[in-house]
Short mmCIF file of C-alpha atoms and ligand atoms in Angstrom, two decimals:
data_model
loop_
_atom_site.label_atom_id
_atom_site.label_comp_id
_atom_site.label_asym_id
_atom_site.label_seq_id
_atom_site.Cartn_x
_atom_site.Cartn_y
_atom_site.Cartn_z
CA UNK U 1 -25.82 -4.39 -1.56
CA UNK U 2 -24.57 -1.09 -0.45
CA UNK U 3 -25.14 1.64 -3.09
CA UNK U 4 -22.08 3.29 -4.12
CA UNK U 5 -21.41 7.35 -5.18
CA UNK U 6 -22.26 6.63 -8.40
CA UNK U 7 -26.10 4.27 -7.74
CA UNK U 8 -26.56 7.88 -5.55
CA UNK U 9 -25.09 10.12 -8.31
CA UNK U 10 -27.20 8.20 -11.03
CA UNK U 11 -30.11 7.81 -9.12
CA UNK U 12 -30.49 11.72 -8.00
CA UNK U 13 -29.92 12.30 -11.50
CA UNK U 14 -32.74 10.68 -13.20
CA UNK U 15 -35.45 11.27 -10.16
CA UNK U 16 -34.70 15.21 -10.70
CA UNK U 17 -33.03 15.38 -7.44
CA UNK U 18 -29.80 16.55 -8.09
CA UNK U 19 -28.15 19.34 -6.35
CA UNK U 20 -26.42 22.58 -7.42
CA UNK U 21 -23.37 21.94 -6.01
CA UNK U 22 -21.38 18.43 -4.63
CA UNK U 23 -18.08 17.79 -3.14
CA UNK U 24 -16.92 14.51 -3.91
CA UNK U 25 -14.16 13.55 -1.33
CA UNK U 26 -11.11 11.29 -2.18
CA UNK U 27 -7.24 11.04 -1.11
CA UNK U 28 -7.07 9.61 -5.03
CA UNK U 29 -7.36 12.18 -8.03
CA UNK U 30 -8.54 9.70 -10.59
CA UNK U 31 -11.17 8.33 -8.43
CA UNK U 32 -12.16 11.85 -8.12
CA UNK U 33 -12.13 12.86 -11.61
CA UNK U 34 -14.06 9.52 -12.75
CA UNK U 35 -16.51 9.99 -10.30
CA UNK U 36 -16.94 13.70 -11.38
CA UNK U 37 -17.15 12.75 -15.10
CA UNK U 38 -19.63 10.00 -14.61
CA UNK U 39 -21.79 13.09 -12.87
CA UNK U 40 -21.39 15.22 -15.87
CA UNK U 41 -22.55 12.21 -17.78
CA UNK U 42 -25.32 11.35 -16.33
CA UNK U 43 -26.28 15.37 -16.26
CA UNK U 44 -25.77 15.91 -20.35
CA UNK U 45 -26.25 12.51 -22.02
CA UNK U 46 -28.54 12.63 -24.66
CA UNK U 47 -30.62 9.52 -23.19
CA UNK U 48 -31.05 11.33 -19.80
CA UNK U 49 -32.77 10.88 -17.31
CA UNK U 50 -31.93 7.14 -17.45
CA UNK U 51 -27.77 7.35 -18.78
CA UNK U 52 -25.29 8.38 -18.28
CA UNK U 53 -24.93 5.47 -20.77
CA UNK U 54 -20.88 6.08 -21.86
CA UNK U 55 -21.50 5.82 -25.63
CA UNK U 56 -23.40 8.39 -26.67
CA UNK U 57 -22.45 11.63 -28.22
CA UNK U 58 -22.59 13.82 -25.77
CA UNK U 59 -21.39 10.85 -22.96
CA UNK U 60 -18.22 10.66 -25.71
CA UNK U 61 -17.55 14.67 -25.71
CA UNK U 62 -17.96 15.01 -22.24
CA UNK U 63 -15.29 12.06 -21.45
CA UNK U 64 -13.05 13.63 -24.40
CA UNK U 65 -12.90 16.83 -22.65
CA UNK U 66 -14.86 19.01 -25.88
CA UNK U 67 -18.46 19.13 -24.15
CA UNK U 68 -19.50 22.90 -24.82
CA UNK U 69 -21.60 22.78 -21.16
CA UNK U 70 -18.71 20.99 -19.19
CA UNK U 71 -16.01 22.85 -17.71
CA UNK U 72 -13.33 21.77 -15.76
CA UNK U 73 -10.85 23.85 -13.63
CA UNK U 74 -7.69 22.68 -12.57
CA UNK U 75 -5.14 24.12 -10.50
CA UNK U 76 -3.22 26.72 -12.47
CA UNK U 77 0.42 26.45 -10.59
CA UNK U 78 -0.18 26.02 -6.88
CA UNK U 79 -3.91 26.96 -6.91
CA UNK U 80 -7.47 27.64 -8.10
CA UNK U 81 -7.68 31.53 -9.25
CA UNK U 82 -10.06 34.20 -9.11
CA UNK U 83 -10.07 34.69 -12.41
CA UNK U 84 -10.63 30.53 -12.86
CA UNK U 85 -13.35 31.24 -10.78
CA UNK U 86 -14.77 34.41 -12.43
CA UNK U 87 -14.41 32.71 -16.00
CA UNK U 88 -16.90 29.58 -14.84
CA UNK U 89 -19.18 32.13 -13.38
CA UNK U 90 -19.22 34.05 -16.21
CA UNK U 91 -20.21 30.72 -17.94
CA UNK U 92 -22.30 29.64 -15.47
CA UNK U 93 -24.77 32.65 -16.50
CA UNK U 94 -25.18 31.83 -20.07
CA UNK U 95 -27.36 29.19 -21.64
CA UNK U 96 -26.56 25.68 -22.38
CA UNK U 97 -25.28 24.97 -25.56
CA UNK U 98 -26.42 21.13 -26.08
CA UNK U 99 -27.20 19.75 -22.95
CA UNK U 100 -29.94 21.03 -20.89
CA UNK U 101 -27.71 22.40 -18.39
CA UNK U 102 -24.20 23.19 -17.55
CA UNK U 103 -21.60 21.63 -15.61
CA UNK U 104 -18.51 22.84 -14.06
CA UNK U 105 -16.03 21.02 -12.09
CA UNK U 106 -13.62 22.14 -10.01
CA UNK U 107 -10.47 20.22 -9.26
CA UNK U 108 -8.16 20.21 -5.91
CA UNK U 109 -11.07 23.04 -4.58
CA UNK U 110 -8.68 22.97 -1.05
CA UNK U 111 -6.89 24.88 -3.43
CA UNK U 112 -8.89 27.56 -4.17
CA UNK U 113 -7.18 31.35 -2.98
CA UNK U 114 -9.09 32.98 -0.90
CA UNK U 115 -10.91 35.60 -3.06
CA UNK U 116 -10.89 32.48 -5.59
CA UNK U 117 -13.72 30.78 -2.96
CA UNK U 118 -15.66 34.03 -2.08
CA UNK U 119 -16.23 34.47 -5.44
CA UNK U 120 -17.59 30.84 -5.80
CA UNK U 121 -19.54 31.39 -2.46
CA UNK U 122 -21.13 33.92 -4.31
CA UNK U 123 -22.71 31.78 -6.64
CA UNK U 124 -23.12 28.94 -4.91
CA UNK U 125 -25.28 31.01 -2.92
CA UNK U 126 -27.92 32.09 -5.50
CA UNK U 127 -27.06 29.28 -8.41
CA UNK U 128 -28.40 29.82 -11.67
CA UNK U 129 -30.85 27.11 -12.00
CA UNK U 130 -29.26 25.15 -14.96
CA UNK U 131 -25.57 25.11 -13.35
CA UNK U 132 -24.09 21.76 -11.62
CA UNK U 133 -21.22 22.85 -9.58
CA UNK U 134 -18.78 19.66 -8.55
CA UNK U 135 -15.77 20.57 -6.23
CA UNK U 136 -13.32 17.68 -5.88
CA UNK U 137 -11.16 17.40 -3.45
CA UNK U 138 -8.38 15.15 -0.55
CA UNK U 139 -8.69 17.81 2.32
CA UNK U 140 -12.38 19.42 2.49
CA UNK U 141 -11.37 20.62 6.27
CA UNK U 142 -8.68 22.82 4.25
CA UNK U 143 -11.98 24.65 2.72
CA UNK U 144 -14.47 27.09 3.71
CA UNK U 145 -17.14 25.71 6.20
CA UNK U 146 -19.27 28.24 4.01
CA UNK U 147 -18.41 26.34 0.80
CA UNK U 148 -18.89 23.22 1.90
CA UNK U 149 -22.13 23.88 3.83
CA UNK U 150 -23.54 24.48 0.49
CA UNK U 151 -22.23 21.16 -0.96
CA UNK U 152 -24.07 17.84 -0.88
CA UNK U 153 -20.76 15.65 0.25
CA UNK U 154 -19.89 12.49 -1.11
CA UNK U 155 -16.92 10.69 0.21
CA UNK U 156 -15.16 8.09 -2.14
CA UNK U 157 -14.01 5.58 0.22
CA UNK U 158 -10.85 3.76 -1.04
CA UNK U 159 -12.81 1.22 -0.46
CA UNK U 160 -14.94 1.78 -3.65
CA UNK U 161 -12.01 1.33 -5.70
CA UNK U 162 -10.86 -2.40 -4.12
CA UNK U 163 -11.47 -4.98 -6.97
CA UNK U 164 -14.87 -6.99 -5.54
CA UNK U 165 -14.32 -10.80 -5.55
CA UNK U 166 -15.61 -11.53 -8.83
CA UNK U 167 -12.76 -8.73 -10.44
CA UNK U 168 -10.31 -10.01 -8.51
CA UNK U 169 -10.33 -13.70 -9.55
CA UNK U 170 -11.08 -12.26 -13.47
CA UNK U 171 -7.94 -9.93 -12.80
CA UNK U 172 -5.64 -12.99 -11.76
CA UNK U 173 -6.96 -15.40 -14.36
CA UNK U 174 -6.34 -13.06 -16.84
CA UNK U 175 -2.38 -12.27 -15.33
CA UNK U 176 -2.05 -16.31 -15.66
CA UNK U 177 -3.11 -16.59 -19.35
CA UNK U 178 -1.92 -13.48 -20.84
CA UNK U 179 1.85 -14.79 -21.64
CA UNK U 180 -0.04 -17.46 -23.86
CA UNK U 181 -2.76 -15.46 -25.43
CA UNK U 182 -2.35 -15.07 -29.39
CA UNK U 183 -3.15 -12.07 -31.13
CA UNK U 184 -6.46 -12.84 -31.67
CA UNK U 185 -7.89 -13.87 -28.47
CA UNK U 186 -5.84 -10.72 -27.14
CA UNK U 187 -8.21 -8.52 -29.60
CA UNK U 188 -11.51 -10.09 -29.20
CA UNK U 189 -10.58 -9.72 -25.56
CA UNK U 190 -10.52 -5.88 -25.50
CA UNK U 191 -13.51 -5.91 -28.26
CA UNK U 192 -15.37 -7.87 -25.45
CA UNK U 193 -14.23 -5.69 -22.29
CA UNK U 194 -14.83 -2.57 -24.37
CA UNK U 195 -18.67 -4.00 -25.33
CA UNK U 196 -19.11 -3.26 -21.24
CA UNK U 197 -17.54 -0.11 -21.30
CA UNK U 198 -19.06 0.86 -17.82
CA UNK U 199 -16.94 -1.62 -16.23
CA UNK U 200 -13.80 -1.25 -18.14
CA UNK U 201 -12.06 1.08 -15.58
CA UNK U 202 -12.51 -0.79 -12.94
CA UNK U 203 -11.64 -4.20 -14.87
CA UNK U 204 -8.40 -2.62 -15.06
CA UNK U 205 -8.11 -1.19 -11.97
CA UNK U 206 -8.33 -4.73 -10.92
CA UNK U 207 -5.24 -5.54 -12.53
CA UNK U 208 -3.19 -2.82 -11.20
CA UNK U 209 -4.29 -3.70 -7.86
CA UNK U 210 -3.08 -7.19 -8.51
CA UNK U 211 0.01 -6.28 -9.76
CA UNK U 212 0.49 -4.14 -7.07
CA UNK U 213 0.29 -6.77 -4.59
CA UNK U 214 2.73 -9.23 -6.81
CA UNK U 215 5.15 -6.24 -6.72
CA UNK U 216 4.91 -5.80 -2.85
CA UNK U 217 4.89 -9.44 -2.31
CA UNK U 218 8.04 -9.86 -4.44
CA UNK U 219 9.68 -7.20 -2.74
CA UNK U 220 8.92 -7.52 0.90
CA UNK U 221 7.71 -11.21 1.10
CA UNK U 222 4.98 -9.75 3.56
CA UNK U 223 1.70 -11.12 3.23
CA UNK U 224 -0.05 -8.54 5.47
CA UNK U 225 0.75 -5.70 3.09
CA UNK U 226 -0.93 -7.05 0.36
CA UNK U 227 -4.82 -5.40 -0.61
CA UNK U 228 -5.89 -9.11 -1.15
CA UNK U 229 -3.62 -11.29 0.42
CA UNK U 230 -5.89 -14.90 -0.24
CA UNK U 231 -4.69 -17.38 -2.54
CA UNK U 232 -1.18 -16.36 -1.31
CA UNK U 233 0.12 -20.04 -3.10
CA UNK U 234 -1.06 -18.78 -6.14
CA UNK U 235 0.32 -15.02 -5.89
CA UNK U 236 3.89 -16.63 -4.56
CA UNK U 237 4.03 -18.18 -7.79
CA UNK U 238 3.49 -15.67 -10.23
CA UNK U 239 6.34 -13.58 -8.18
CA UNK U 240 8.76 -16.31 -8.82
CA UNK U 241 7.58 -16.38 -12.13
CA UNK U 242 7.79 -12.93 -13.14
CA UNK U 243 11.31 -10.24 -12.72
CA UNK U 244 10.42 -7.08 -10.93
CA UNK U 245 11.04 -5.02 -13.65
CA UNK U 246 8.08 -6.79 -15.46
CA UNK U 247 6.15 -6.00 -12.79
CA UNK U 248 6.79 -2.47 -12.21
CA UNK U 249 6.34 -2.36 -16.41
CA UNK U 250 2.82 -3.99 -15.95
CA UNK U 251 1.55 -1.54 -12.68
CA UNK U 252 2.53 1.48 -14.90
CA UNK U 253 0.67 0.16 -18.25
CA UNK U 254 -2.19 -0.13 -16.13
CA UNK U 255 -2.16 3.07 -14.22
CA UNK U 256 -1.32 4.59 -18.03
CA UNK U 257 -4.20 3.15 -19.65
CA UNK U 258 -6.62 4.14 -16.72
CA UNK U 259 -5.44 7.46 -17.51
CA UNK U 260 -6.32 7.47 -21.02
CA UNK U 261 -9.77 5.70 -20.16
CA UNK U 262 -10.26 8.81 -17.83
CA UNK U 263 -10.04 10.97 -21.14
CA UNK U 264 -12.11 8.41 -22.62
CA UNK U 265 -10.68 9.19 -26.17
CA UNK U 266 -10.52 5.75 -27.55
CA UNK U 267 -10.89 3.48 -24.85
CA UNK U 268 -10.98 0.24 -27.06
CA UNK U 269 -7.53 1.02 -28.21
CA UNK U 270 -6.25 2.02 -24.78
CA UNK U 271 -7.25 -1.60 -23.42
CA UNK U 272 -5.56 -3.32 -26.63
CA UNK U 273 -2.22 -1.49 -25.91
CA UNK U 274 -2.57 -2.30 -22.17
CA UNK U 275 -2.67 -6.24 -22.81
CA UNK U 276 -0.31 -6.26 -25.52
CA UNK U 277 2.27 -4.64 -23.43
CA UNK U 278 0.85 -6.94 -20.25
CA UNK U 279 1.57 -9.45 -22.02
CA UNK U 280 5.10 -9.15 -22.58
CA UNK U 281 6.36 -7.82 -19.48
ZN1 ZN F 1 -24.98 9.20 -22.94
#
């Protein structure tokens, strides 16, 4: 099997390869900001070199956002500051507080002014050795060729966020028997998912993508739009069996709860909500 970012991320990770600085690639933000956290992760949990494994404490304060040695910078208004810039260097300097080095991500780096990324070239230039520096970002070729000749690139293919086979089928069998799920089986459902935390984003990632496709098959009747168009019997009866409005109502729990998992603050209770509300709409 092909590795993914992540076998790389992981793998540079525990063999002490990691680099100062990477630029993950990705026309989708979430993808991005997953990938990025899962980096951070790996670089601060408390059973490194071999995590990141999602549960621990530090995993759980990075993912909640409260990690003293992870920083993220986003955007303030239409772009990435100087002074954004100038407070993660400023950071980047000091010593670790828990982990046994410091992280700092930047978000949309395209959008970086342009005293903003001189100042970063600065230190990407002569990094302090404890500092991981991870630029995310849709349009690298609207950065500096000097920034991103410094960055170990990693392109998130959409590709990489396409259910595989095995997802897919779990995704549709789940769609089928949700309407008829009791309470119970509903919550020793999520208990179950959330025992396999590493795959719970992309479990339900898997069911927005299927919903997706009901939605664009209900609406345009078009086969060849569809991300997985096989099994279309089975797909052109849910549609018939389901109002649009459900639909829509199910694509936006998903893409809701994905956002919470992102912030990772109680992702058990983020997949119970999600199949309650699946299953009604
Ligand atoms: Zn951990």
């Amino acid at each position: 099997m092909q590795k993914g970012p992540r076998d790389l991320l992981r793998s540079a990770v525990s063999g002490g390869r990691a680099v100062h600085a990477y630029l993950l690639t990705s026309t989708d933000p979430a993808a991005g900001r997953a990938t990025a956290l899962y980096l951070a992760q790996a670089l601060v949990c408390e059973k490194r070199p071999e995590g990141p494994c999602g549960t621990c404490l530090a995993c759980q304060k990075a993912a909640a956002g409260n990690h003293p040695d992870v920083y993220w910078a986003a955007p303030d208004g239409a772009s990435l500051k100087l002074q954004q810039v100038h407070n993660l260097q400023n950071q980047a300097w000091l010593r670790p507080t828990e982990a046994i080095g410091k992280v700092f991500v930047l978000e949309q780096a395209d959008t970086m002014t342009i005293e903003a990324a001189n100042s970063l070239l600065r230190i990407l230039e002569d990094p302090p050795g404890s500092a991981t520096f991870v630029l995310l970002t849709a349009q690298p070729q609207q950065m500096l060729p000097t920034i991103l000749s410094r960055c170990q690139r990693l392109d998130l293919a959409a590709g990489d966020l396409q259910p595989t086979n095995e997802r897919r089928q779990e995704a549709r069998g789940l769609i089928a028997a949700l309407p008829d799920m009791d309470e119970l089986q509903i919550l020793d459902l999520a208990e179950s998912w959330d025992k396999e935390r590493d795959t719970l984003s992309e479990r339900v990632r898997s069911l927005a993508a299927c919903y997706r496709d009901l939605l664009v098959l209900g609406q345009t009747g078009d086969p060849s739009l569809l991300g997985s168009p096989d099994d279309l019997d089975w797909l052109r009866r849910q549609v018939l069996e389901r109002s649009s409005a459900g639909l829509v109502a199910s694509a936006e729990a998903c893409e809701a709860c994905l956002r919470q998992l992102e912030r990772n603050a109680s992702p058990r209770l983020a997949v119970e909500v999600l199949l309650f509300r699946l299953r009604v709409s």
